[in-house]
Structure formats: structure tokens, C-alpha cells
Amino acid sequence: MKLTGLLLALMLLFPAFLQAKSPEQVKSAFLFQIAKFVEFPKVNNKQAVTFCFYDVEHGIGELLKDNSNLKINDIPIETVLIDKKQQISELSRFCDITYIDETLEDDIIPLWIDTISLNTLTVGESINFLEKGGVVSLVQEGNKIRLYINKQQLLRSSFKVQSRLLAVSKFHPN
């Protein structure tokens, strides 16, 4: 019942979700909606919620970049392209959410797993991502996208997730 409520909210608040035809479009809508239920620490009086991607020309990064007029609680969103060679410790200065698609997880996770900031919500696409220290994962199971949260990593983080999002999430490990 709670999941139905969140899905209804997704459809009402993000109309593109109704027209989603690909997993990337669904994940993009989920990522945008997740940000609405997270309270990020105020860092340097930032004026935007910043989504960081390793690719903004394809997939989820492209979809959010193309919809940069979207707002979260009256705060505009910003999409930023980050380089694989960039120092991970730098990301916490400008990334509220860092998205790592499944094709890059094995290359990137070993580099940042011990150094990622507790201010940055890391989102991936697999259970393996959670096992390696990621916070949230949008896992495709058949024709559905499921939201998984690594509760141990979430408890260590400095941002807060509203209970409404937790209520519709699955936790890994259980």
C-alpha cells in the first residue's frame, strides 16, 4: 500500500514518469524523486541540488541534464560531469548525489570505497554496489526497478532520509 502511494506521488510529481519507455527513464524519475526525500547538509550555501554522473551524454545523466529546469523543494537541480580520474574526496564539495551505472561499478568502486564523503548519496544499479559500500541501488528485477538501501552506510552518512522513502525501500543486507 505504501509503495502504491509513492508510485502515485511519482506519477503526479514527475509526469515524464508516465511516458517512461526505458529503464533509464524510470531510473531517472526514481533518482529525481529520491532526492526529494533526502535532506542534505548545507555545504558552502549551495544554491542547487547537484547530481553527479560519469556520463551526461547517455542514459540517466543525459535525461536529468535535459530536464535541468526541474526543482526539488524550490531548489533547482544541477547536473555535473565527473571524470573517473578525479579525486573522489573532491566530489563531496559539489556532489549531493553521485550516480554510478553498473558498467562502471567495478572500475570506480575500488577507487572511492574508503574515501567517499559521508555527505554524498551514492546511487548504483546492483546489489554488489551496496555490498561494496554504496548507499542506494536501483536494481532492475524483471520489468521492475526496485529501490534498495544499505542501512549500515545510511546510518553512517550525514544526510537524512525521510521515513516515507525508507518505508518503500528494501534493505540489503536484511
PDB file of N, CA and C in Angstrom, residues 48-105:
ATOM      1  N   ALA A  48      21.858  24.827  -5.365  1.00  0.00           N
ATOM      2  CA  ALA A  48      21.266  23.805  -6.218  1.00  0.00           C
ATOM      3  C   ALA A  48      21.517  22.430  -5.601  1.00  0.00           C
ATOM      4  N   VAL A  49      20.656  21.478  -5.958  1.00  0.00           N
ATOM      5  CA  VAL A  49      20.896  20.081  -5.612  1.00  0.00           C
ATOM      6  C   VAL A  49      21.682  19.514  -6.786  1.00  0.00           C
ATOM      7  N   THR A  50      22.880  19.032  -6.507  1.00  0.00           N
ATOM      8  CA  THR A  50      23.793  18.629  -7.568  1.00  0.00           C
ATOM      9  C   THR A  50      23.832  17.120  -7.745  1.00  0.00           C
ATOM     10  N   PHE A  51      23.511  16.695  -8.961  1.00  0.00           N
ATOM     11  CA  PHE A  51      23.589  15.294  -9.369  1.00  0.00           C
ATOM     12  C   PHE A  51      24.875  15.137 -10.179  1.00  0.00           C
ATOM     13  N   CYS A  52      25.729  14.214  -9.781  1.00  0.00           N
ATOM     14  CA  CYS A  52      26.986  13.987 -10.493  1.00  0.00           C
ATOM     15  C   CYS A  52      26.932  12.651 -11.216  1.00  0.00           C
ATOM     16  N   PHE A  53      27.418  12.667 -12.462  1.00  0.00           N
ATOM     17  CA  PHE A  53      27.405  11.490 -13.314  1.00  0.00           C
ATOM     18  C   PHE A  53      28.753  11.345 -14.007  1.00  0.00           C
ATOM     19  N   TYR A  54      29.095  10.120 -14.333  1.00  0.00           N
ATOM     20  CA  TYR A  54      30.285   9.857 -15.119  1.00  0.00           C
ATOM     21  C   TYR A  54      29.970   9.933 -16.617  1.00  0.00           C
ATOM     22  N   ASP A  55      28.704  10.086 -16.972  1.00  0.00           N
ATOM     23  CA  ASP A  55      28.283  10.229 -18.363  1.00  0.00           C
ATOM     24  C   ASP A  55      27.005  11.066 -18.387  1.00  0.00           C
ATOM     25  N   VAL A  56      27.072  12.218 -19.049  1.00  0.00           N
ATOM     26  CA  VAL A  56      25.873  13.052 -19.183  1.00  0.00           C
ATOM     27  C   VAL A  56      25.403  13.120 -20.636  1.00  0.00           C
ATOM     28  N   GLU A  57      26.004  12.302 -21.485  1.00  0.00           N
ATOM     29  CA  GLU A  57      25.608  12.260 -22.894  1.00  0.00           C
ATOM     30  C   GLU A  57      24.687  11.088 -23.187  1.00  0.00           C
ATOM     31  N   HIS A  58      24.588  10.141 -22.251  1.00  0.00           N
ATOM     32  CA  HIS A  58      23.753   8.957 -22.440  1.00  0.00           C
ATOM     33  C   HIS A  58      23.081   8.617 -21.115  1.00  0.00           C
ATOM     34  N   GLY A  59      21.999   7.879 -21.201  1.00  0.00           N
ATOM     35  CA  GLY A  59      21.354   7.319 -20.018  1.00  0.00           C
ATOM     36  C   GLY A  59      20.789   8.335 -19.063  1.00  0.00           C
ATOM     37  N   ILE A  60      20.877   7.998 -17.787  1.00  0.00           N
ATOM     38  CA  ILE A  60      20.248   8.788 -16.731  1.00  0.00           C
ATOM     39  C   ILE A  60      20.833  10.194 -16.641  1.00  0.00           C
ATOM     40  N   GLY A  61      22.135  10.316 -16.792  1.00  0.00           N
ATOM     41  CA  GLY A  61      22.766  11.635 -16.751  1.00  0.00           C
ATOM     42  C   GLY A  61      22.222  12.557 -17.825  1.00  0.00           C
ATOM     43  N   GLU A  62      22.049  12.025 -19.035  1.00  0.00           N
ATOM     44  CA  GLU A  62      21.510  12.809 -20.140  1.00  0.00           C
ATOM     45  C   GLU A  62      20.072  13.242 -19.852  1.00  0.00           C
ATOM     46  N   LEU A  63      19.271  12.317 -19.323  1.00  0.00           N
ATOM     47  CA  LEU A  63      17.867  12.631 -19.056  1.00  0.00           C
ATOM     48  C   LEU A  63      17.713  13.749 -18.027  1.00  0.00           C
ATOM     49  N   LEU A  64      18.506  13.701 -16.951  1.00  0.00           N
ATOM     50  CA  LEU A  64      18.396  14.773 -15.953  1.00  0.00           C
ATOM     51  C   LEU A  64      19.009  16.071 -16.460  1.00  0.00           C
ATOM     52  N   LYS A  65      20.080  15.982 -17.232  1.00  0.00           N
ATOM     53  CA  LYS A  65      20.683  17.194 -17.801  1.00  0.00           C
ATOM     54  C   LYS A  65      19.686  17.897 -18.715  1.00  0.00           C
ATOM     55  N   ASP A  66      18.949  17.117 -19.503  1.00  0.00           N
ATOM     56  CA  ASP A  66      17.978  17.686 -20.425  1.00  0.00           C
ATOM     57  C   ASP A  66      16.754  18.257 -19.711  1.00  0.00           C
ATOM     58  N   ASN A  67      16.575  17.940 -18.437  1.00  0.00           N
ATOM     59  CA  ASN A  67      15.458  18.461 -17.642  1.00  0.00           C
ATOM     60  C   ASN A  67      15.973  19.328 -16.492  1.00  0.00           C
ATOM     61  N   SER A  68      16.980  20.126 -16.771  1.00  0.00           N
ATOM     62  CA  SER A  68      17.615  20.916 -15.711  1.00  0.00           C
ATOM     63  C   SER A  68      16.714  22.011 -15.149  1.00  0.00           C
ATOM     64  N   ASN A  69      15.531  22.199 -15.719  1.00  0.00           N
ATOM     65  CA  ASN A  69      14.593  23.177 -15.167  1.00  0.00           C
ATOM     66  C   ASN A  69      13.811  22.613 -13.987  1.00  0.00           C
ATOM     67  N   LEU A  70      14.010  21.344 -13.670  1.00  0.00           N
ATOM     68  CA  LEU A  70      13.326  20.723 -12.532  1.00  0.00           C
ATOM     69  C   LEU A  70      13.839  21.308 -11.222  1.00  0.00           C
ATOM     70  N   LYS A  71      12.967  21.282 -10.217  1.00  0.00           N
ATOM     71  CA  LYS A  71      13.343  21.782  -8.891  1.00  0.00           C
ATOM     72  C   LYS A  71      12.965  20.762  -7.835  1.00  0.00           C
ATOM     73  N   ILE A  72      13.716  20.789  -6.749  1.00  0.00           N
ATOM     74  CA  ILE A  72      13.432  19.956  -5.584  1.00  0.00           C
ATOM     75  C   ILE A  72      13.225  20.897  -4.414  1.00  0.00           C
ATOM     76  N   ASN A  73      12.007  20.945  -3.921  1.00  0.00           N
ATOM     77  CA  ASN A  73      11.655  21.863  -2.834  1.00  0.00           C
ATOM     78  C   ASN A  73      12.077  23.292  -3.162  1.00  0.00           C
ATOM     79  N   ASP A  74      11.741  23.740  -4.358  1.00  0.00           N
ATOM     80  CA  ASP A  74      12.044  25.080  -4.870  1.00  0.00           C
ATOM     81  C   ASP A  74      13.528  25.358  -5.063  1.00  0.00           C
ATOM     82  N   ILE A  75      14.351  24.341  -5.045  1.00  0.00           N
ATOM     83  CA  ILE A  75      15.785  24.492  -5.289  1.00  0.00           C
ATOM     84  C   ILE A  75      16.076  23.837  -6.642  1.00  0.00           C
ATOM     85  N   PRO A  76      16.724  24.552  -7.551  1.00  0.00           N
ATOM     86  CA  PRO A  76      16.996  23.968  -8.865  1.00  0.00           C
ATOM     87  C   PRO A  76      17.981  22.802  -8.767  1.00  0.00           C
ATOM     88  N   ILE A  77      17.919  21.931  -9.780  1.00  0.00           N
ATOM     89  CA  ILE A  77      18.888  20.843  -9.839  1.00  0.00           C
ATOM     90  C   ILE A  77      19.989  21.238 -10.807  1.00  0.00           C
ATOM     91  N   GLU A  78      21.132  20.632 -10.613  1.00  0.00           N
ATOM     92  CA  GLU A  78      22.278  20.852 -11.486  1.00  0.00           C
ATOM     93  C   GLU A  78      22.891  19.493 -11.769  1.00  0.00           C
ATOM     94  N   THR A  79      23.254  19.251 -13.020  1.00  0.00           N
ATOM     95  CA  THR A  79      23.944  18.009 -13.356  1.00  0.00           C
ATOM     96  C   THR A  79      25.396  18.342 -13.673  1.00  0.00           C
ATOM     97  N   VAL A  80      26.294  17.500 -13.160  1.00  0.00           N
ATOM     98  CA  VAL A  80      27.724  17.732 -13.311  1.00  0.00           C
ATOM     99  C   VAL A  80      28.365  16.464 -13.857  1.00  0.00           C
ATOM    100  N   LEU A  81      29.235  16.640 -14.842  1.00  0.00           N
ATOM    101  CA  LEU A  81      30.022  15.534 -15.379  1.00  0.00           C
ATOM    102  C   LEU A  81      31.281  15.412 -14.543  1.00  0.00           C
ATOM    103  N   ILE A  82      31.533  14.215 -14.048  1.00  0.00           N
ATOM    104  CA  ILE A  82      32.763  13.992 -13.295  1.00  0.00           C
ATOM    105  C   ILE A  82      33.643  13.016 -14.061  1.00  0.00           C
ATOM    106  N   ASP A  83      34.922  13.125 -13.843  1.00  0.00           N
ATOM    107  CA  ASP A  83      35.908  12.310 -14.536  1.00  0.00           C
ATOM    108  C   ASP A  83      36.319  11.149 -13.639  1.00  0.00           C
ATOM    109  N   LYS A  84      36.513   9.978 -14.234  1.00  0.00           N
ATOM    110  CA  LYS A  84      36.932   8.807 -13.453  1.00  0.00           C
ATOM    111  C   LYS A  84      38.241   9.061 -12.719  1.00  0.00           C
ATOM    112  N   LYS A  85      39.084   9.928 -13.281  1.00  0.00           N
ATOM    113  CA  LYS A  85      40.395  10.189 -12.680  1.00  0.00           C
ATOM    114  C   LYS A  85      40.347  11.263 -11.605  1.00  0.00           C
ATOM    115  N   GLN A  86      39.195  11.893 -11.450  1.00  0.00           N
ATOM    116  CA  GLN A  86      39.052  12.964 -10.466  1.00  0.00           C
ATOM    117  C   GLN A  86      39.172  12.396  -9.056  1.00  0.00           C
ATOM    118  N   GLN A  87      39.778  13.154  -8.176  1.00  0.00           N
ATOM    119  CA  GLN A  87      39.911  12.737  -6.791  1.00  0.00           C
ATOM    120  C   GLN A  87      38.530  12.614  -6.172  1.00  0.00           C
ATOM    121  N   ILE A  88      38.245  11.458  -5.633  1.00  0.00           N
ATOM    122  CA  ILE A  88      36.928  11.197  -5.065  1.00  0.00           C
ATOM    123  C   ILE A  88      36.645  12.123  -3.891  1.00  0.00           C
ATOM    124  N   SER A  89      37.658  12.442  -3.123  1.00  0.00           N
ATOM    125  CA  SER A  89      37.439  13.320  -1.969  1.00  0.00           C
ATOM    126  C   SER A  89      36.935  14.697  -2.398  1.00  0.00           C
ATOM    127  N   GLU A  90      37.186  15.091  -3.649  1.00  0.00           N
ATOM    128  CA  GLU A  90      36.706  16.373  -4.155  1.00  0.00           C
ATOM    129  C   GLU A  90      35.199  16.366  -4.408  1.00  0.00           C
ATOM    130  N   LEU A  91      34.658  15.188  -4.660  1.00  0.00           N
ATOM    131  CA  LEU A  91      33.242  15.108  -5.020  1.00  0.00           C
ATOM    132  C   LEU A  91      32.327  15.653  -3.934  1.00  0.00           C
ATOM    133  N   SER A  92      32.702  15.478  -2.678  1.00  0.00           N
ATOM    134  CA  SER A  92      31.824  15.909  -1.593  1.00  0.00           C
ATOM    135  C   SER A  92      31.637  17.418  -1.568  1.00  0.00           C
ATOM    136  N   ARG A  93      32.538  18.153  -2.207  1.00  0.00           N
ATOM    137  CA  ARG A  93      32.403  19.606  -2.232  1.00  0.00           C
ATOM    138  C   ARG A  93      31.284  20.066  -3.142  1.00  0.00           C
ATOM    139  N   PHE A  94      30.980  19.274  -4.186  1.00  0.00           N
ATOM    140  CA  PHE A  94      29.956  19.741  -5.109  1.00  0.00           C
ATOM    141  C   PHE A  94      28.902  18.707  -5.476  1.00  0.00           C
ATOM    142  N   CYS A  95      29.013  17.470  -5.041  1.00  0.00           N
ATOM    143  CA  CYS A  95      28.020  16.445  -5.393  1.00  0.00           C
ATOM    144  C   CYS A  95      27.136  16.111  -4.200  1.00  0.00           C
ATOM    145  N   ASP A  96      25.837  16.289  -4.374  1.00  0.00           N
ATOM    146  CA  ASP A  96      24.899  15.807  -3.371  1.00  0.00           C
ATOM    147  C   ASP A  96      24.602  14.332  -3.638  1.00  0.00           C
ATOM    148  N   ILE A  97      24.425  14.005  -4.918  1.00  0.00           N
ATOM    149  CA  ILE A  97      24.129  12.632  -5.329  1.00  0.00           C
ATOM    150  C   ILE A  97      25.107  12.249  -6.428  1.00  0.00           C
ATOM    151  N   THR A  98      25.796  11.138  -6.244  1.00  0.00           N
ATOM    152  CA  THR A  98      26.689  10.623  -7.287  1.00  0.00           C
ATOM    153  C   THR A  98      26.123   9.311  -7.784  1.00  0.00           C
ATOM    154  N   TYR A  99      25.844   9.254  -9.092  1.00  0.00           N
ATOM    155  CA  TYR A  99      25.252   8.065  -9.704  1.00  0.00           C
ATOM    156  C   TYR A  99      26.327   7.305 -10.475  1.00  0.00           C
ATOM    157  N   ILE A 100      26.407   6.015 -10.213  1.00  0.00           N
ATOM    158  CA  ILE A 100      27.388   5.164 -10.886  1.00  0.00           C
ATOM    159  C   ILE A 100      26.637   4.010 -11.529  1.00  0.00           C
ATOM    160  N   ASP A 101      26.600   3.990 -12.867  1.00  0.00           N
ATOM    161  CA  ASP A 101      25.865   2.902 -13.511  1.00  0.00           C
ATOM    162  C   ASP A 101      26.657   1.600 -13.417  1.00  0.00           C
ATOM    163  N   GLU A 102      25.952   0.517 -13.618  1.00  0.00           N
ATOM    164  CA  GLU A 102      26.503  -0.813 -13.387  1.00  0.00           C
ATOM    165  C   GLU A 102      27.747  -1.102 -14.227  1.00  0.00           C
ATOM    166  N   THR A 103      27.847  -0.515 -15.407  1.00  0.00           N
ATOM    167  CA  THR A 103      29.008  -0.773 -16.256  1.00  0.00           C
ATOM    168  C   THR A 103      30.286  -0.162 -15.692  1.00  0.00           C
ATOM    169  N   LEU A 104      30.164   0.824 -14.815  1.00  0.00           N
ATOM    170  CA  LEU A 104      31.332   1.487 -14.246  1.00  0.00           C
ATOM    171  C   LEU A 104      31.634   1.067 -12.811  1.00  0.00           C
ATOM    172  N   GLU A 105      30.734   0.330 -12.187  1.00  0.00           N
ATOM    173  CA  GLU A 105      30.892  -0.004 -10.772  1.00  0.00           C
ATOM    174  C   GLU A 105      32.237  -0.664 -10.462  1.00  0.00           C
TER     175      GLU A 105
END
